[in-house]
Amino acid sequence: MAFKKHVFLSFIVLSFCGYAQESNLKNIKKLTFGGDNAEAYFSPDSKSLTMQVTNTQFGVPCDQIYSLDLTQPITDFSNLKLVSTGKGRTTCSYYMPDGKHIIYASTHASNSACPAPPKPKDGKYLWAIYPEFEIYMATKSGEIVKQLTNSPGYDAEAVVSPDGKKIAFTSIRSGDLEIYTMDIDGSNLKQVTSGLGYDGGCFFSHDSKKLVFRSSRPTTEKDIKEYKDLLAENLVMPTNMEIYTCNIDGSDLKQITKLGKANWAPFFHPSDKKIIFSSNHHATKGYDFQLYMINIDGTGLKQITYESEFNAFPQFSPDGKKLVFSSNRQQDKARETNVFIADWVETEEVENADSKNLKKHITYLASDKLGGRMTGSVNEKIAAKYIEKEFKKLGLKPYNQTFLQPFSYRFNTNPHADSTAVGNLLNANNVIGYLDNGANKTIVIGAHYDHLGVNEHNHSTKQFSKGIIHNGADDNASGVSGVLELARMYSKNKTKEKVNFIFALFSGEEDGLRGSKHMAESLKTLYPNVITMINMDMIGRLDDKKSLIIGGTGTSPIFSELIQRNKPAGFGVTEETGGIGPSDHTSFYLKDIPVLFFFTGTHEDYHKPTDDEEKINYYGVTNIVNYVFRVANELAEKDKIEFTKTKITSERKMAKYKVTLGIMPDYAEHGDGLHVDGVTEDRPAIKAGIKEGDIITKIGDCEVKEVYSYMECLAKINSGETKEVIFIRDGKTNKVNVTF
């Protein structure tokens, strides 16, 4: 990414808005209307549901079991039919093989009153493991015909195998919360799991040979003590759970997720090769659970729901055509949870970004073998051949007779000289492929594949780094991998989108957007109806807050809502409205083409030899590529994308300056000064004690408000001069003398 001659400003932070992009769910229908409704599961013939309901408005003070006939019109609470006794508290109901009986756990035999829910302890959310729970079988009309368990302590969470032979449930009879199986009549009890921790919420695979469940398995001495202490009080803390599978005899135990936080409510996909579950692993703060799908080998994580902040308890109908789940969407009152049913739509596996492919591309392009991919170098040509080979493998057509688009320019290594007047002549190539869908409009998806080589052009932020390879894994092998993966997803799927795609990899970006400028000059002549250009530059370093910057959102009036509607769960998206930015999309914006720019931000390895592959966040890259895919799909459906000129234009230029402070500026306008994103080794700032995160407000008598005024202040200083620099750190004003 070339920051030296380009800048982007005017960030606007927007909250989530709009509706979800839930491609696997169609014809979503609300089945309950108010209260707290959850854990809805299908009858064997898919015509009824059993569920857990609390609704004080209708005299249901705590969880009771109800059934719902899906063949009848559903209008209000009267459609629900009480199955449990109405006494005590119940949980986890499930249909028996005959479809006429339902099993559930209840405390009613011990006490007809509702047991009190636990209060948070030290601010931590807790579940009660009521020792009075026993498992019962009842008719659909509510007559209890059998008690299936009768042991001290918790027995609950019972489910029935699809072949009708087994019941699996969770019990504390061993002293720990483990999964057990028994025959359908309650005989032949066997313990399945044995690891310390809460093993529960299990379900059978469709072939009845495996179980999937969630487990909190503490490993540290502190966590083990906390778990045991809480369990002694019949409590658990369900904030750290992962998904596991095993055979029904407990063998072949496998941990499927390693996501952190709470991953729970798993259920097998009809193929038994995937698992759908609820998770808040993405959440950086607050309460947010979404449904996800994952392969049974732990790969291919995919977000399924986007709307509302609670989606859980998914179950497929026995025929695999429907999905029932609980959600906070469409609330009439705060804290309502209702049951929803949707048609399940299988999407193509090829349309999911593959982290293995992304890693393969980044690993190769950012290897020492390619020597930093300096524009015009032998290594740039090797990288270009790699990209061209990938395009041919995918069956793309050449952009204009050939995949390579040659261009030349002169570059002067003196940063204070006019590089267009004198300097070495560099011959370089863009690599561009075309996917022809027979449409009358086209989207360009691009990134730059060049980097700094061995710092021949003095763009490094590390002092004395001439001759050292700058691999540029994030900048911008990450973006190239994204373009190549999107090219695969679009060229190999069965869908014929209503738009053609140009996949463009540019060179010469680090020297001033040279390759993209060259392509943009002739683009409209070759492809008159380009509706959007999407640029990915540095998408490999998603931070702990999942911060993603998207530029160009003001270049079309439809972009902002579309961006927010399709964002991955937990991502903090900052919108930058301007079309002028520090990367290749600028070249297309200046040709009146709407642009979007995806960027995870600068970091301490920016333009340094340490920008290496092992530091890439593949969870982030994969999610961003899928994000771009969703955005492009929605754009493809638009007949026209209106272009809007933004306020920041190319006429506003940074002042020329002769000195450096040695910081990496944050290019956003925060309103309180220039935020320091990083400091360069052995430069004036770090020598004076200025650190990352500081906010510079004044240099000498010159006020600093944002990046432009910062550059104007530097332009007034001569080499060797000492100036007082004022900055804010942790809310306190500091003053240091800096010799420039």
Short mmCIF file of C-alpha atoms in Angstrom, two decimals, residues 419-655:
data_model
loop_
_atom_site.label_atom_id
_atom_site.label_comp_id
_atom_site.label_asym_id
_atom_site.label_seq_id
_atom_site.Cartn_x
_atom_site.Cartn_y
_atom_site.Cartn_z
CA SER A 419 9.93 11.17 -10.28
CA THR A 420 8.18 11.64 -13.63
CA ALA A 421 10.94 13.79 -15.06
CA VAL A 422 14.03 11.68 -14.57
CA GLY A 423 14.92 8.29 -13.20
CA ASN A 424 15.21 4.68 -14.22
CA LEU A 425 12.78 3.33 -16.80
CA LEU A 426 10.78 0.44 -15.36
CA ASN A 427 8.87 -2.05 -17.51
CA ALA A 428 6.08 -3.79 -15.63
CA ASN A 429 2.87 -5.73 -16.14
CA ASN A 430 -0.63 -5.82 -14.76
CA VAL A 431 -2.16 -9.31 -14.83
CA ILE A 432 -5.87 -9.24 -15.72
CA GLY A 433 -8.43 -11.98 -16.29
CA TYR A 434 -12.04 -11.77 -17.48
CA LEU A 435 -15.06 -13.88 -16.56
CA ASP A 436 -17.70 -13.50 -19.26
CA ASN A 437 -21.21 -14.15 -17.97
CA GLY A 438 -22.80 -12.64 -21.06
CA ALA A 439 -24.03 -9.69 -19.02
CA ASN A 440 -24.23 -6.04 -20.09
CA LYS A 441 -22.32 -4.77 -17.04
CA THR A 442 -19.02 -5.55 -15.33
CA ILE A 443 -17.47 -5.40 -11.86
CA VAL A 444 -13.70 -5.03 -11.41
CA ILE A 445 -12.16 -6.80 -8.40
CA GLY A 446 -8.52 -5.85 -7.90
CA ALA A 447 -5.41 -5.70 -5.74
CA HIS A 448 -1.74 -4.90 -6.27
CA TYR A 449 0.83 -7.68 -6.37
CA ASP A 450 4.03 -5.60 -6.28
CA HIS A 451 5.89 -4.72 -3.09
CA LEU A 452 9.19 -3.12 -2.03
CA GLY A 453 11.70 -5.73 -3.21
CA VAL A 454 14.88 -5.08 -1.23
CA ASN A 455 13.96 -1.43 -0.69
CA GLU A 456 15.43 -0.19 -3.96
CA HIS A 457 12.95 2.71 -4.02
CA ASN A 458 13.38 3.76 -0.38
CA HIS A 459 9.77 3.10 0.64
CA SER A 460 10.71 1.06 3.71
CA THR A 461 9.76 2.33 7.17
CA LYS A 462 12.76 0.53 8.66
CA GLN A 463 16.02 2.45 8.68
CA PHE A 464 19.08 0.90 7.03
CA SER A 465 17.03 -1.81 5.27
CA LYS A 466 18.57 -1.57 1.80
CA GLY A 467 19.27 -5.07 0.52
CA ILE A 468 16.84 -6.76 2.92
CA ILE A 469 13.85 -8.59 1.41
CA HIS A 470 10.48 -7.00 2.14
CA ASN A 471 8.10 -9.91 1.57
CA GLY A 472 4.85 -7.92 1.88
CA ALA A 473 2.61 -10.75 3.08
CA ASP A 474 -0.09 -8.31 4.14
CA ASP A 475 0.94 -5.62 1.65
CA ASN A 476 -0.32 -7.00 -0.58
CA ALA A 477 -0.08 -10.75 -1.00
CA SER A 478 -3.20 -10.85 1.19
CA GLY A 479 -5.22 -8.82 -1.31
CA VAL A 480 -3.92 -10.85 -4.25
CA SER A 481 -4.96 -14.07 -2.53
CA GLY A 482 -8.42 -12.58 -2.08
CA VAL A 483 -8.75 -11.73 -5.77
CA LEU A 484 -7.57 -15.20 -6.82
CA GLU A 485 -9.97 -16.88 -4.41
CA LEU A 486 -12.92 -14.78 -5.61
CA ALA A 487 -11.95 -15.65 -9.18
CA ARG A 488 -12.16 -19.33 -8.21
CA MET A 489 -15.48 -18.90 -6.41
CA TYR A 490 -17.11 -17.12 -9.34
CA SER A 491 -15.62 -19.18 -12.16
CA LYS A 492 -16.27 -22.59 -10.60
CA ASN A 493 -19.79 -22.09 -9.25
CA LYS A 494 -22.88 -23.13 -11.19
CA THR A 495 -24.51 -19.71 -10.96
CA LYS A 496 -24.34 -17.36 -13.91
CA GLU A 497 -24.29 -13.95 -12.27
CA LYS A 498 -25.98 -10.98 -13.91
CA VAL A 499 -22.61 -9.30 -14.23
CA ASN A 500 -19.22 -10.01 -15.79
CA PHE A 501 -16.08 -9.88 -13.67
CA ILE A 502 -12.63 -8.46 -14.30
CA PHE A 503 -10.00 -9.78 -11.88
CA ALA A 504 -7.10 -7.31 -11.96
CA LEU A 505 -3.72 -7.60 -10.23
CA PHE A 506 -1.72 -4.39 -10.50
CA SER A 507 1.98 -3.65 -10.36
CA GLY A 508 3.63 -0.31 -9.62
CA GLU A 509 1.22 0.55 -6.79
CA GLU A 510 3.99 1.29 -4.31
CA ASP A 511 5.45 3.85 -6.73
CA GLY A 512 2.19 5.77 -7.05
CA LEU A 513 -0.62 3.57 -8.41
CA ARG A 514 1.15 3.23 -11.75
CA GLY A 515 -0.44 0.00 -12.95
CA SER A 516 -4.02 0.82 -11.96
CA LYS A 517 -3.72 4.27 -13.57
CA HIS A 518 -2.62 2.60 -16.79
CA MET A 519 -5.53 0.15 -16.74
CA ALA A 520 -8.09 2.82 -15.86
CA GLU A 521 -7.10 4.93 -18.87
CA SER A 522 -8.47 2.41 -21.37
CA LEU A 523 -11.00 0.52 -19.23
CA LYS A 524 -14.16 2.29 -20.40
CA THR A 525 -13.11 1.94 -24.02
CA LEU A 526 -12.78 -1.84 -23.68
CA TYR A 527 -15.59 -2.36 -21.14
CA PRO A 528 -18.00 0.61 -21.30
CA ASN A 529 -20.36 -0.41 -18.47
CA VAL A 530 -18.16 -0.99 -15.41
CA ILE A 531 -20.53 -0.48 -12.47
CA THR A 532 -18.08 -0.82 -9.53
CA MET A 533 -14.41 -1.39 -8.73
CA ILE A 534 -13.67 -3.33 -5.51
CA ASN A 535 -10.12 -3.06 -4.19
CA MET A 536 -8.51 -5.23 -1.52
CA ASP A 537 -5.24 -3.87 -0.16
CA MET A 538 -3.83 -5.17 3.13
CA ILE A 539 -6.66 -7.42 4.34
CA GLY A 540 -4.40 -9.77 6.30
CA ARG A 541 -4.09 -8.24 9.76
CA LEU A 542 -7.55 -8.19 11.28
CA ASP A 543 -7.04 -7.04 14.88
CA ASP A 544 -8.61 -8.30 18.12
CA LYS A 545 -11.46 -5.82 17.73
CA LYS A 546 -12.12 -7.15 14.22
CA SER A 547 -11.70 -3.65 12.81
CA LEU A 548 -12.20 -3.27 9.07
CA ILE A 549 -12.01 -0.02 7.13
CA ILE A 550 -14.05 0.24 3.95
CA GLY A 551 -13.31 3.23 1.75
CA GLY A 552 -15.39 4.69 -1.06
CA THR A 553 -18.77 4.13 0.60
CA GLY A 554 -19.84 7.62 -0.44
CA THR A 555 -19.15 7.01 -4.14
CA SER A 556 -22.62 5.51 -4.59
CA PRO A 557 -25.75 6.19 -2.51
CA ILE A 558 -26.47 2.45 -2.13
CA PHE A 559 -23.06 1.44 -0.73
CA SER A 560 -23.38 2.28 2.97
CA GLU A 561 -26.52 0.26 3.65
CA LEU A 562 -25.27 -2.62 1.50
CA ILE A 563 -21.94 -2.71 3.35
CA GLN A 564 -23.60 -2.81 6.77
CA ARG A 565 -26.18 -5.39 5.73
CA ASN A 566 -23.57 -7.90 4.59
CA LYS A 567 -20.86 -7.47 7.20
CA PRO A 568 -19.57 -10.50 9.11
CA ALA A 569 -20.75 -10.90 12.70
CA GLY A 570 -18.59 -9.10 15.23
CA PHE A 571 -16.75 -6.96 12.70
CA GLY A 572 -16.40 -3.28 13.48
CA VAL A 573 -16.75 -1.62 10.09
CA THR A 574 -15.51 1.94 9.75
CA GLU A 575 -16.74 3.64 6.59
CA GLU A 576 -14.60 6.11 4.71
CA THR A 577 -16.80 7.94 2.27
CA GLY A 578 -14.19 9.42 -0.08
CA GLY A 579 -13.18 7.89 -3.40
CA ILE A 580 -9.61 9.15 -3.09
CA GLY A 581 -7.49 6.78 -1.04
CA PRO A 582 -4.00 5.33 -0.63
CA SER A 583 -4.51 2.49 -3.08
CA ASP A 584 -5.55 1.47 -6.58
CA HIS A 585 -9.28 2.19 -6.32
CA THR A 586 -8.39 5.88 -6.60
CA SER A 587 -7.47 5.42 -10.27
CA PHE A 588 -10.98 4.17 -11.05
CA TYR A 589 -12.80 6.71 -8.92
CA LEU A 590 -11.11 9.44 -10.96
CA LYS A 591 -12.76 7.88 -14.02
CA ASP A 592 -16.20 8.29 -12.39
CA ILE A 593 -16.54 4.63 -11.37
CA PRO A 594 -18.02 3.82 -7.91
CA VAL A 595 -15.37 2.18 -5.73
CA LEU A 596 -15.07 0.16 -2.51
CA PHE A 597 -11.78 -0.35 -0.68
CA PHE A 598 -11.33 -3.12 1.93
CA PHE A 599 -8.45 -2.59 4.37
CA THR A 600 -7.63 -3.99 7.85
CA GLY A 601 -5.32 -1.12 8.76
CA THR A 602 -1.63 -0.38 9.19
CA HIS A 603 0.56 -2.09 11.77
CA GLU A 604 4.09 -2.10 13.13
CA ASP A 605 5.31 -4.32 10.25
CA TYR A 606 3.99 -2.01 7.53
CA HIS A 607 6.67 -1.52 4.83
CA LYS A 608 9.19 -3.46 6.89
CA PRO A 609 11.02 -6.75 6.27
CA THR A 610 8.92 -8.25 9.08
CA ASP A 611 5.65 -8.25 7.10
CA ASP A 612 5.73 -12.06 6.81
CA GLU A 613 3.21 -14.83 6.16
CA GLU A 614 3.13 -16.29 9.66
CA LYS A 615 1.57 -13.04 10.93
CA ILE A 616 -1.45 -13.26 8.64
CA ASN A 617 -4.86 -13.61 10.30
CA TYR A 618 -6.54 -16.20 8.06
CA TYR A 619 -9.82 -16.02 9.96
CA GLY A 620 -9.88 -12.37 8.93
CA VAL A 621 -8.85 -12.87 5.30
CA THR A 622 -11.40 -15.67 4.83
CA ASN A 623 -14.23 -13.61 6.33
CA ILE A 624 -13.34 -10.55 4.26
CA VAL A 625 -13.26 -12.54 1.01
CA ASN A 626 -16.68 -13.98 1.83
CA TYR A 627 -17.83 -10.46 2.68
CA VAL A 628 -16.71 -9.15 -0.71
CA PHE A 629 -18.47 -12.10 -2.35
CA ARG A 630 -21.77 -11.20 -0.67
CA VAL A 631 -21.37 -7.53 -1.57
CA ALA A 632 -20.53 -8.30 -5.20
CA ASN A 633 -23.49 -10.67 -5.46
CA GLU A 634 -25.84 -7.96 -4.30
CA LEU A 635 -24.29 -5.42 -6.66
CA ALA A 636 -24.75 -7.90 -9.51
CA GLU A 637 -28.50 -7.76 -8.98
CA LYS A 638 -28.62 -3.98 -9.44
CA ASP A 639 -29.54 -2.66 -12.88
CA LYS A 640 -27.42 0.43 -12.30
CA ILE A 641 -24.99 1.70 -9.67
CA GLU A 642 -25.21 5.48 -9.41
CA PHE A 643 -21.84 7.26 -9.13
CA THR A 644 -21.42 10.08 -6.62
CA LYS A 645 -18.52 12.51 -6.42
CA THR A 646 -17.25 12.74 -2.87
CA LYS A 647 -16.05 15.86 -1.05
CA ILE A 648 -12.42 14.80 -0.85
CA THR A 649 -10.96 15.34 -4.31
CA SER A 650 -7.58 14.91 -5.91
CA GLU A 651 -7.07 18.67 -5.95
CA ARG A 652 -6.23 18.66 -2.24
CA LYS A 653 -2.58 17.71 -1.94
CA MET A 654 -0.18 17.26 0.91
CA ALA A 655 2.47 19.90 1.39
#
